[in-house]
């Protein structure tokens, strides 16, 4: 039933997954952080939030570069790198949607935080549906991003000031319109180029998805995910 739903609605999942792109989420986060920084007591929250997102982004990129450039992964979990879409969604949407709803007594809106978390989970599932990541990679992204947004709220209080009327409208229009207008993000291509430059390789390591065991040279034999040693054996005819 679950697998049927994932594969039977490709257009739906394609639109959902675009909501997790860094090119869409980071500008929205920066705008909200700038507003927070201008509010009494909001500077610490803005700094903790954006600082946490930056650290999480570096860690996510490092795991991708490690696999693409050197074939470093966890074969038992089919893990080749943290999902950036899931991480950014979980790190940004809870606070972003909390800002769109009224806050009382310096506490972020519980409804906004819950809605942002659910949206992040949906985006994580979309990465499975579009066959971009595995469950281990998505869960890692959701945990890392969720910890980022939660830590920001733990170390700093939510400002009491309400958003100006134009800010939530602008953020909503941005989030709804940009996935339809902007071309798909090229961040994976940039990470791949970075990995190849750092590793000195001509070709990136790739996940085996077909069940066929690809030939490996002596250097690749130590990289289980890259060589397909973990793939199921071919059926005999």
XYZ file of N, CA, C and O in Angstrom, residues 26-205:
720
model
N 16.858 28.806 1.610
C 17.852 29.694 2.221
C 17.500 31.178 2.111
O 17.641 31.915 3.094
N 17.037 31.667 0.933
C 16.644 33.080 0.891
C 15.514 33.403 1.866
O 15.530 34.464 2.514
N 14.544 32.503 1.990
C 13.446 32.731 2.927
C 13.958 32.766 4.357
O 13.529 33.604 5.178
N 14.884 31.867 4.688
C 15.447 31.832 6.035
C 16.234 33.098 6.334
O 16.169 33.640 7.445
N 17.000 33.578 5.372
C 17.790 34.793 5.572
C 16.887 35.999 5.809
O 17.148 36.824 6.698
N 15.805 36.105 5.040
C 14.868 37.222 5.228
C 14.266 37.188 6.627
O 14.192 38.211 7.314
N 13.819 35.994 7.060
C 13.246 35.885 8.399
C 14.295 36.176 9.466
O 14.001 36.858 10.460
N 15.503 35.709 9.273
C 16.563 35.945 10.253
C 16.893 37.434 10.368
O 17.156 37.935 11.477
N 16.871 38.134 9.250
C 17.121 39.579 9.289
C 16.035 40.287 10.089
O 16.321 41.231 10.840
N 14.793 39.844 9.923
C 13.713 40.437 10.715
C 13.900 40.119 12.189
O 13.756 40.997 13.046
N 14.243 38.873 12.500
C 14.460 38.475 13.888
C 15.583 39.295 14.515
O 15.494 39.708 15.675
N 16.632 39.542 13.752
C 17.783 40.268 14.282
C 17.454 41.707 14.640
O 18.152 42.325 15.455
N 16.405 42.252 14.061
C 15.996 43.636 14.325
C 15.008 43.724 15.476
O 14.633 44.816 15.880
N 14.562 42.575 15.989
C 13.610 42.570 17.096
C 14.361 42.447 18.420
O 15.441 41.848 18.489
N 13.775 42.968 19.478
C 14.378 42.900 20.798
C 14.487 41.441 21.243
O 13.481 40.744 21.369
N 15.696 40.978 21.477
C 15.915 39.600 21.908
C 15.981 38.597 20.782
O 16.217 37.406 21.030
N 15.796 39.051 19.540
C 15.790 38.116 18.430
C 17.146 37.877 17.797
O 17.305 36.942 17.008
N 18.128 38.717 18.143
C 19.451 38.577 17.539
C 20.069 37.215 17.849
O 20.662 36.572 16.979
N 19.928 36.771 19.086
C 20.520 35.497 19.486
C 19.863 34.335 18.743
O 20.546 33.390 18.330
N 18.555 34.398 18.578
C 17.845 33.348 17.863
C 18.283 33.308 16.407
O 18.528 32.225 15.852
N 18.368 34.480 15.772
C 18.771 34.534 14.365
C 20.168 33.969 14.178
O 20.424 33.198 13.240
N 21.085 34.334 15.073
C 22.462 33.857 14.969
C 22.541 32.352 15.203
O 23.235 31.630 14.464
N 21.836 31.871 16.218
C 21.871 30.439 16.516
C 21.251 29.627 15.387
O 21.753 28.550 15.029
N 20.189 30.159 14.819
C 19.480 29.439 13.747
C 20.327 29.366 12.482
O 20.598 28.281 11.978
N 20.760 30.515 11.974
C 21.549 30.510 10.747
C 22.901 29.832 10.955
O 23.417 29.149 10.052
N 23.494 30.008 12.130
C 24.747 29.331 12.415
C 24.579 27.821 12.415
O 25.415 27.082 11.870
N 23.484 27.357 13.002
C 23.207 25.931 13.012
C 22.958 25.383 11.623
O 23.419 24.280 11.278
N 22.234 26.137 10.802
C 21.977 25.718 9.422
C 23.287 25.621 8.650
O 23.501 24.682 7.865
N 24.177 26.580 8.863
C 25.467 26.566 8.172
C 26.288 25.339 8.563
O 26.879 24.665 7.702
N 26.330 25.031 9.851
C 27.077 23.851 10.312
C 26.468 22.576 9.742
O 27.190 21.674 9.282
N 25.142 22.488 9.766
C 24.464 21.308 9.234
C 24.715 21.159 7.737
O 24.875 20.037 7.235
N 24.750 22.282 7.016
C 25.002 22.236 5.575
C 26.415 21.736 5.291
O 26.627 20.941 4.363
N 27.384 22.186 6.093
C 28.765 21.733 5.904
C 28.870 20.238 6.180
O 29.526 19.494 5.420
N 28.241 19.763 7.245
C 28.284 18.345 7.576
C 27.613 17.509 6.486
O 28.136 16.451 6.090
N 26.473 17.979 5.987
C 25.768 17.270 4.922
C 26.629 17.180 3.666
O 26.747 16.121 3.048
N 27.228 18.297 3.308
C 28.099 18.317 2.125
C 29.292 17.397 2.303
O 29.696 16.690 1.373
N 29.853 17.361 3.501
C 31.016 16.518 3.759
C 30.696 15.043 3.552
O 31.513 14.295 2.996
N 29.508 14.614 3.990
C 29.149 13.199 3.800
C 28.973 12.865 2.326
O 29.327 11.771 1.886
N 28.438 13.810 1.558
C 28.265 13.581 0.118
C 29.616 13.533 -0.590
O 29.868 12.675 -1.443
N 30.481 14.484 -0.247
C 31.808 14.529 -0.861
C 32.597 13.265 -0.527
O 33.315 12.716 -1.376
N 32.458 12.783 0.697
C 33.186 11.586 1.115
C 32.819 10.386 0.253
O 33.688 9.580 -0.112
N 31.540 10.262 -0.090
C 31.141 9.129 -0.924
C 31.468 9.359 -2.399
O 32.049 8.504 -3.063
N 31.084 10.518 -2.920
C 31.276 10.786 -4.349
C 32.762 10.768 -4.716
O 33.146 10.255 -5.773
N 33.605 11.292 -3.837
C 35.019 11.380 -4.138
C 35.834 10.171 -3.725
O 36.804 9.812 -4.397
N 35.439 9.525 -2.614
C 36.250 8.435 -2.081
C 35.464 7.129 -1.885
O 36.031 6.125 -1.477
N 34.165 7.145 -2.134
C 33.371 5.938 -1.969
C 33.102 5.563 -0.531
O 32.796 4.409 -0.222
N 33.197 6.525 0.382
C 32.998 6.252 1.798
C 31.503 6.311 2.125
O 30.861 7.346 1.950
N 30.966 5.187 2.591
C 29.559 5.118 2.949
C 29.338 3.975 3.911
O 30.288 3.358 4.391
N 28.077 3.705 4.215
C 27.724 2.608 5.115
C 26.856 1.632 4.327
O 25.655 1.867 4.127
N 27.461 0.541 3.873
C 26.763 -0.393 2.999
C 25.565 -1.028 3.680
O 24.517 -1.223 3.065
N 25.702 -1.348 4.979
C 24.623 -2.026 5.690
C 23.359 -1.186 5.749
O 22.246 -1.722 5.817
N 23.519 0.134 5.714
C 22.374 1.052 5.770
C 22.043 1.649 4.408
O 21.128 2.464 4.308
N 22.800 1.265 3.374
C 22.649 1.852 2.044
C 22.747 3.374 2.140
O 21.926 4.113 1.601
N 23.780 3.825 2.849
C 23.960 5.250 3.144
C 25.125 5.803 2.352
O 26.259 5.326 2.479
N 24.851 6.831 1.533
C 25.911 7.469 0.748
C 26.012 8.964 1.022
O 26.778 9.656 0.359
N 25.260 9.474 1.974
C 25.316 10.897 2.290
C 23.986 11.399 2.811
O 22.922 10.918 2.423
N 24.041 12.371 3.708
C 22.829 12.934 4.309
C 22.000 13.654 3.250
O 22.536 14.377 2.407
N 20.693 13.466 3.304
C 19.804 14.148 2.371
C 19.769 15.639 2.669
O 19.326 16.060 3.749
N 20.223 16.440 1.720
C 20.210 17.891 1.904
C 18.803 18.455 1.933
O 18.502 19.362 2.715
N 17.920 17.926 1.079
C 16.530 18.392 1.072
C 15.878 18.172 2.434
O 15.221 19.070 2.979
N 16.046 16.971 2.983
C 15.439 16.659 4.276
C 16.048 17.520 5.382
O 15.331 18.016 6.263
N 17.362 17.718 5.330
C 18.025 18.509 6.357
C 17.561 19.958 6.325
O 17.163 20.522 7.355
N 17.581 20.587 5.137
C 17.174 21.987 5.042
C 15.702 22.153 5.421
O 15.339 23.128 6.081
N 14.868 21.217 5.004
C 13.444 21.318 5.323
C 13.214 21.263 6.827
O 12.458 22.067 7.389
N 13.874 20.320 7.509
C 13.681 20.177 8.948
C 14.329 21.304 9.733
O 13.883 21.639 10.836
N 15.368 21.902 9.173
C 16.062 22.992 9.865
C 15.346 24.327 9.698
O 15.434 25.196 10.574
N 14.627 24.505 8.601
C 14.075 25.821 8.274
C 12.558 25.901 8.413
O 12.039 26.887 8.967
N 11.831 24.910 7.926
C 10.367 25.039 7.908
C 9.724 25.194 9.281
O 8.762 25.970 9.412
N 10.160 24.480 10.333
C 9.498 24.682 11.627
C 9.510 26.137 12.086
O 8.476 26.680 12.494
N 10.669 26.795 12.019
C 10.732 28.191 12.449
C 10.055 29.112 11.446
O 9.439 30.121 11.825
N 10.153 28.769 10.156
C 9.552 29.612 9.135
C 8.039 29.638 9.289
O 7.413 30.709 9.249
N 7.423 28.481 9.477
C 5.970 28.438 9.630
C 5.538 28.938 10.998
O 4.443 29.499 11.137
N 6.387 28.768 12.002
C 6.059 29.319 13.317
C 5.992 30.841 13.259
O 5.181 31.469 13.951
N 6.822 31.434 12.420
C 6.835 32.892 12.296
C 5.570 33.414 11.618
O 5.201 34.576 11.795
N 4.926 32.560 10.825
C 3.741 32.992 10.107
C 2.492 32.958 10.976
O 1.440 33.448 10.579
N 2.605 32.376 12.176
C 1.488 32.307 13.102
C 1.817 33.119 14.351
O 2.984 33.241 14.718
N 0.812 33.668 15.024
C 1.071 34.523 16.186
C 1.828 33.781 17.287
O 1.586 32.600 17.544
N 2.754 34.474 17.938
C 3.479 33.917 19.078
C 3.076 34.666 20.337
O 2.834 35.871 20.307
N 2.985 33.950 21.440
C 2.591 34.576 22.694
C 3.645 34.319 23.758
O 4.189 33.223 23.856
N 3.898 35.343 24.554
C 4.798 35.232 25.699
C 6.194 34.753 25.298
O 6.842 33.996 26.026
N 6.650 35.166 24.114
C 7.992 34.809 23.702
C 8.170 33.355 23.340
O 9.290 32.858 23.308
N 7.083 32.627 23.089
C 7.144 31.206 22.731
C 6.680 31.044 21.295
O 5.647 31.562 20.903
N 7.456 30.313 20.503
C 7.089 30.099 19.110
C 5.775 29.335 19.027
O 5.446 28.516 19.889
N 5.003 29.623 18.003
C 3.722 28.971 17.809
C 3.887 27.465 17.687
O 4.614 26.963 16.829
N 3.192 26.724 18.562
C 3.266 25.265 18.522
C 2.673 24.731 17.228
O 3.175 23.749 16.653
N 1.608 25.384 16.751
C 0.984 24.939 15.500
C 1.943 25.128 14.327
O 2.039 24.274 13.446
N 2.646 26.250 14.314
C 3.594 26.492 13.236
C 4.754 25.519 13.256
O 5.172 24.998 12.220
N 5.265 25.238 14.455
C 6.362 24.279 14.579
C 5.928 22.887 14.130
O 6.669 22.186 13.427
N 4.714 22.495 14.529
C 4.213 21.170 14.151
C 4.000 21.078 12.644
O 4.361 20.073 12.011
N 3.407 22.135 12.059
C 3.163 22.129 10.614
C 4.475 22.091 9.842
O 4.605 21.370 8.843
N 5.467 22.851 10.307
C 6.763 22.856 9.643
C 7.454 21.507 9.730
O 8.085 21.049 8.764
N 7.311 20.852 10.879
C 7.914 19.527 11.049
C 7.249 18.503 10.143
O 7.929 17.687 9.508
N 5.929 18.544 10.068
C 5.201 17.609 9.203
C 5.558 17.838 7.733
O 5.703 16.876 6.966
N 5.684 19.096 7.342
C 6.067 19.394 5.966
C 7.466 18.866 5.674
O 7.735 18.322 4.589
N 8.369 19.003 6.636
C 9.727 18.488 6.456
C 9.722 16.975 6.282
O 10.436 16.432 5.432
N 8.905 16.291 7.071
C 8.799 14.829 6.942
C 8.251 14.462 5.565
O 8.729 13.515 4.924
N 7.252 15.207 5.096
C 6.681 14.938 3.776
C 7.733 15.125 2.689
O 7.809 14.330 1.734
N 8.538 16.162 2.809
C 9.615 16.392 1.840
C 10.629 15.249 1.907
O 11.145 14.795 0.884
N 10.904 14.768 3.114
C 11.799 13.626 3.253
C 11.261 12.389 2.532
O 12.002 11.704 1.820
N 9.974 12.129 2.698
C 9.353 10.995 2.003
C 9.428 11.181 0.493
O 9.623 10.221 -0.263
N 9.307 12.426 0.051
C 9.368 12.689 -1.389
C 10.723 12.316 -1.971
O 10.818 11.936 -3.142
N 11.778 12.409 -1.157
C 13.105 12.041 -1.656
C 13.198 10.538 -1.916
O 13.948 10.092 -2.778
N 12.424 9.766 -1.173
C 12.322 8.323 -1.428
C 11.520 8.096 -2.705
O 11.884 7.291 -3.561
N 10.407 8.833 -2.821
C 9.514 8.643 -3.963
C 10.175 8.973 -5.287
O 9.899 8.326 -6.301
N 11.029 9.991 -5.303
C 11.704 10.358 -6.555
C 13.022 9.606 -6.733
O 13.796 9.896 -7.639
N 13.277 8.663 -5.831
C 14.446 7.781 -5.897
C 15.772 8.546 -5.832
O 16.748 8.194 -6.471
N 15.769 9.614 -5.038
C 16.987 10.399 -4.860
C 17.786 9.942 -3.649
O 19.003 10.148 -3.597
N 17.115 9.343 -2.651
C 17.778 8.946 -1.413
C 17.156 7.669 -0.867
O 16.082 7.242 -1.306
N 17.835 7.097 0.118
C 17.307 5.954 0.846
C 16.752 6.438 2.187
O 16.965 7.588 2.586
N 16.075 5.523 2.899
C 15.484 5.905 4.173
C 16.548 6.354 5.175
O 16.327 7.300 5.935
N 17.688 5.678 5.193
C 18.738 6.051 6.149
C 19.235 7.475 5.895
O 19.501 8.231 6.846
N 19.345 7.850 4.646
C 19.832 9.184 4.292
C 18.794 10.256 4.618
O 19.135 11.350 5.076
N 17.526 9.928 4.392
C 16.451 10.872 4.707
C 16.312 11.056 6.212
O 16.190 12.188 6.707
N 16.324 9.950 6.951
C 16.198 10.039 8.407
C 17.361 10.834 8.994
O 17.173 11.663 9.899
N 18.560 10.600 8.476
C 19.715 11.362 8.958
C 19.521 12.852 8.711
O 19.845 13.692 9.569
N 18.988 13.208 7.540
C 18.737 14.605 7.231
C 17.685 15.219 8.137
O 17.844 16.348 8.620
N 16.605 14.484 8.396
C 15.539 14.990 9.261
C 16.031 15.164 10.693
O 15.692 16.149 11.358
N 16.824 14.220 11.166
C 17.349 14.319 12.536
C 18.310 15.504 12.664
O 18.220 16.293 13.616
N 19.209 15.643 11.707
C 20.166 16.748 11.753
C 19.461 18.094 11.644
O 19.742 19.027 12.413
N 18.548 18.219 10.694
C 17.826 19.475 10.537
C 16.929 19.772 11.717
O 16.844 20.924 12.180
N 16.249 18.735 12.224
C 15.382 18.936 13.388
C 16.167 19.370 14.610
O 15.719 20.236 15.382
N 17.356 18.795 14.790
C 18.194 19.190 15.912
C 18.647 20.640 15.772
O 18.754 21.373 16.763
N 18.874 21.072 14.536
C 19.300 22.451 14.285
C 18.224 23.448 14.698
O 18.503 24.430 15.411
N 16.988 23.216 14.253
C 15.908 24.141 14.598
C 15.561 24.063 16.084
O 15.280 25.087 16.724
N 15.603 22.864 16.659
C 15.289 22.718 18.077
C 16.330 23.415 18.948
O 15.995 24.081 19.941
N 17.604 23.264 18.580
C 18.670 23.896 19.361
C 18.555 25.409 19.348
O 18.773 26.071 20.372
N 18.170 25.954 18.197
C 18.013 27.409 18.106
C 16.934 27.899 19.070
O 17.085 28.950 19.707
N 15.856 27.137 19.196
C 14.764 27.534 20.084
C 15.111 27.305 21.552
O 14.547 27.951 22.431
N 16.041 26.380 21.812
C 16.442 26.113 23.190
C 17.362 27.212 23.718
O 17.240 27.639 24.877
N 18.281 27.672 22.879
C 19.277 28.647 23.342
C 18.779 30.087 23.274
O 19.423 30.987 23.827
N 17.657 30.326 22.606
C 17.174 31.706 22.468
C 15.654 31.738 22.512
O 14.984 30.787 22.106
N 15.113 32.839 23.000
C 13.661 33.011 23.084
C 13.107 33.594 21.789
O 13.782 34.345 21.088
N 11.871 33.270 21.505
C 11.183 33.813 20.345
C 10.747 35.243 20.647
O 10.174 35.515 21.704
N 11.021 36.201 19.765
C 10.646 37.593 20.040
C 9.133 37.762 20.118
O 8.385 37.060 19.443
N 8.712 38.708 20.934
C 7.286 38.928 21.123
C 6.654 39.702 19.974
O 5.443 39.672 19.791
N 7.440 40.401 19.203
C 6.902 41.252 18.142
C 6.236 40.422 17.057
O 6.720 39.353 16.679
N 5.108 40.933 16.568
C 4.415 40.261 15.470
C 5.047 40.653 14.143
O 5.622 41.739 13.991
N 4.948 39.761 13.178
C 5.468 40.058 11.846
C 4.670 41.165 11.187
O 3.450 41.256 11.368
N 5.312 42.028 10.402
C 4.554 42.998 9.604
C 3.707 42.232 8.584
O 4.087 41.149 8.134
N 2.584 42.790 8.198
C 1.624 42.061 7.369
C 2.215 41.583 6.051
O 1.854 40.534 5.526
N 3.176 42.340 5.513
C 3.704 42.010 4.192
C 4.707 40.864 4.208
O 4.933 40.205 3.189
N 5.333 40.603 5.376
C 6.377 39.582 5.425
C 5.829 38.162 5.245
O 6.348 37.396 4.415
N 4.790 37.752 5.997
C 4.253 36.398 5.758
C 3.687 36.223 4.360
O 3.797 35.142 3.772
N 3.085 37.293 3.820
C 2.551 37.204 2.458
C 3.692 37.005 1.463
O 3.624 36.162 0.563
N 4.765 37.780 1.638
C 5.908 37.654 0.741
C 6.563 36.282 0.830
O 6.913 35.683 -0.193
N 6.708 35.770 2.061
C 7.313 34.449 2.232
C 6.437 33.366 1.603
O 6.938 32.431 0.967
N 5.117 33.478 1.791
C 4.203 32.486 1.231
C 4.252 32.493 -0.297
O 4.283 31.438 -0.943
N 4.265 33.692 -0.880
C 4.337 33.793 -2.343
C 5.651 33.214 -2.851
O 5.687 32.491 -3.856
N 6.744 33.499 -2.151
C 8.054 32.973 -2.546
C 8.052 31.439 -2.533
O 8.495 30.801 -3.480
N 7.551 30.859 -1.448
C 7.572 29.407 -1.309
C 6.659 28.712 -2.315
O 6.936 27.588 -2.750
N 5.573 29.373 -2.689
C 4.635 28.764 -3.623
C 5.023 28.984 -5.080
O 4.805 28.113 -5.926
N 5.612 30.140 -5.361
C 5.887 30.493 -6.756
C 7.232 29.996 -7.261
O 7.353 29.580 -8.410
N 8.247 30.037 -6.412
C 9.591 29.695 -6.899
C 9.728 28.260 -7.396
O 10.447 28.034 -8.380
N 9.079 27.270 -6.767
C 9.204 25.919 -7.324
C 8.656 25.807 -8.744
O 9.081 24.935 -9.513
N 7.729 26.691 -9.091
C 7.134 26.663 -10.428
C 7.954 27.462 -11.437
O 7.890 27.188 -12.638
N 8.720 28.442 -10.941
C 9.423 29.340 -11.845
C 10.919 29.042 -11.974
O 11.482 29.201 -13.051
N 11.533 28.636 -10.882
C 12.972 28.388 -10.911
C 13.288 27.023 -11.512
O 12.535 26.068 -11.311
N 14.384 26.892 -12.234
C 14.805 25.570 -12.717
C 15.249 24.726 -11.535
O 15.584 25.253 -10.471
N 15.260 23.410 -11.685
C 15.695 22.534 -10.586
C 17.089 22.896 -10.094
O 17.947 23.351 -10.855
N 17.299 22.703 -8.813
C 18.581 23.042 -8.208
C 19.713 22.197 -8.786
O 19.536 21.021 -9.101
N 20.913 22.816 -8.909
C 22.085 22.126 -9.432
C 23.108 21.845 -8.327
O 24.283 21.620 -8.619
N 22.668 21.856 -7.084
C 23.614 21.693 -5.985
C 24.342 20.351 -6.032
O 25.521 20.265 -5.681
N 23.647 19.286 -6.469
C 24.308 17.989 -6.530
C 25.451 18.007 -7.544
O 26.507 17.406 -7.305
N 25.242 18.691 -8.660
C 26.307 18.805 -9.658
C 27.508 19.553 -9.078
O 28.663 19.182 -9.317
N 27.245 20.609 -8.298
C 28.334 21.377 -7.694
C 29.090 20.538 -6.668
O 30.319 20.599 -6.599
N 28.347 19.763 -5.874
C 28.999 18.905 -4.883
C 29.839 17.836 -5.570
O 30.943 17.506 -5.122
N 29.324 17.304 -6.680
C 30.070 16.288 -7.425
C 31.377 16.869 -7.951
O 32.445 16.238 -7.856
N 31.331 18.066 -8.516
C 32.542 18.709 -9.018
C 33.539 18.945 -7.894
O 34.751 18.742 -8.062
N 33.046 19.381 -6.745
C 33.916 19.612 -5.597
C 34.580 18.307 -5.157
O 35.798 18.280 -4.890
N 33.797 17.231 -5.114
C 34.339 15.939 -4.693
C 35.419 15.450 -5.654
O 36.448 14.910 -5.228
N 35.201 15.634 -6.939
C 36.181 15.183 -7.929
C 37.466 16.001 -7.852
O 38.572 15.463 -8.002
N 37.317 17.299 -7.630
C 38.504 18.155 -7.503
C 39.320 17.756 -6.282
O 40.550 17.620 -6.344
N 38.651 17.549 -5.161
C 39.350 17.220 -3.925
C 39.976 15.831 -3.964
O 41.063 15.615 -3.417
N 39.283 14.885 -4.594
C 39.776 13.505 -4.618
C 40.744 13.236 -5.763
O 41.485 12.249 -5.743
N 40.715 14.097 -6.783
C 41.566 13.898 -7.940
C 41.082 12.818 -8.884
O 41.820 12.383 -9.772
N 39.834 12.408 -8.741
C 39.272 11.369 -9.604
C 38.638 11.987 -10.844
O 38.260 13.161 -10.854
N 38.512 11.150 -11.880
C 37.852 11.593 -13.104
C 36.354 11.286 -13.078
O 35.565 11.991 -13.710
N 35.964 10.220 -12.372
C 34.573 9.797 -12.319
C 34.121 9.669 -10.867
O 34.895 9.250 -10.007
N 32.874 10.029 -10.584
C 32.385 9.917 -9.207
C 31.973 8.494 -8.863
O 31.626 7.701 -9.737
N 32.044 8.170 -7.587
C 31.445 6.924 -7.125
C 29.934 7.073 -7.156
O 29.399 8.144 -6.881
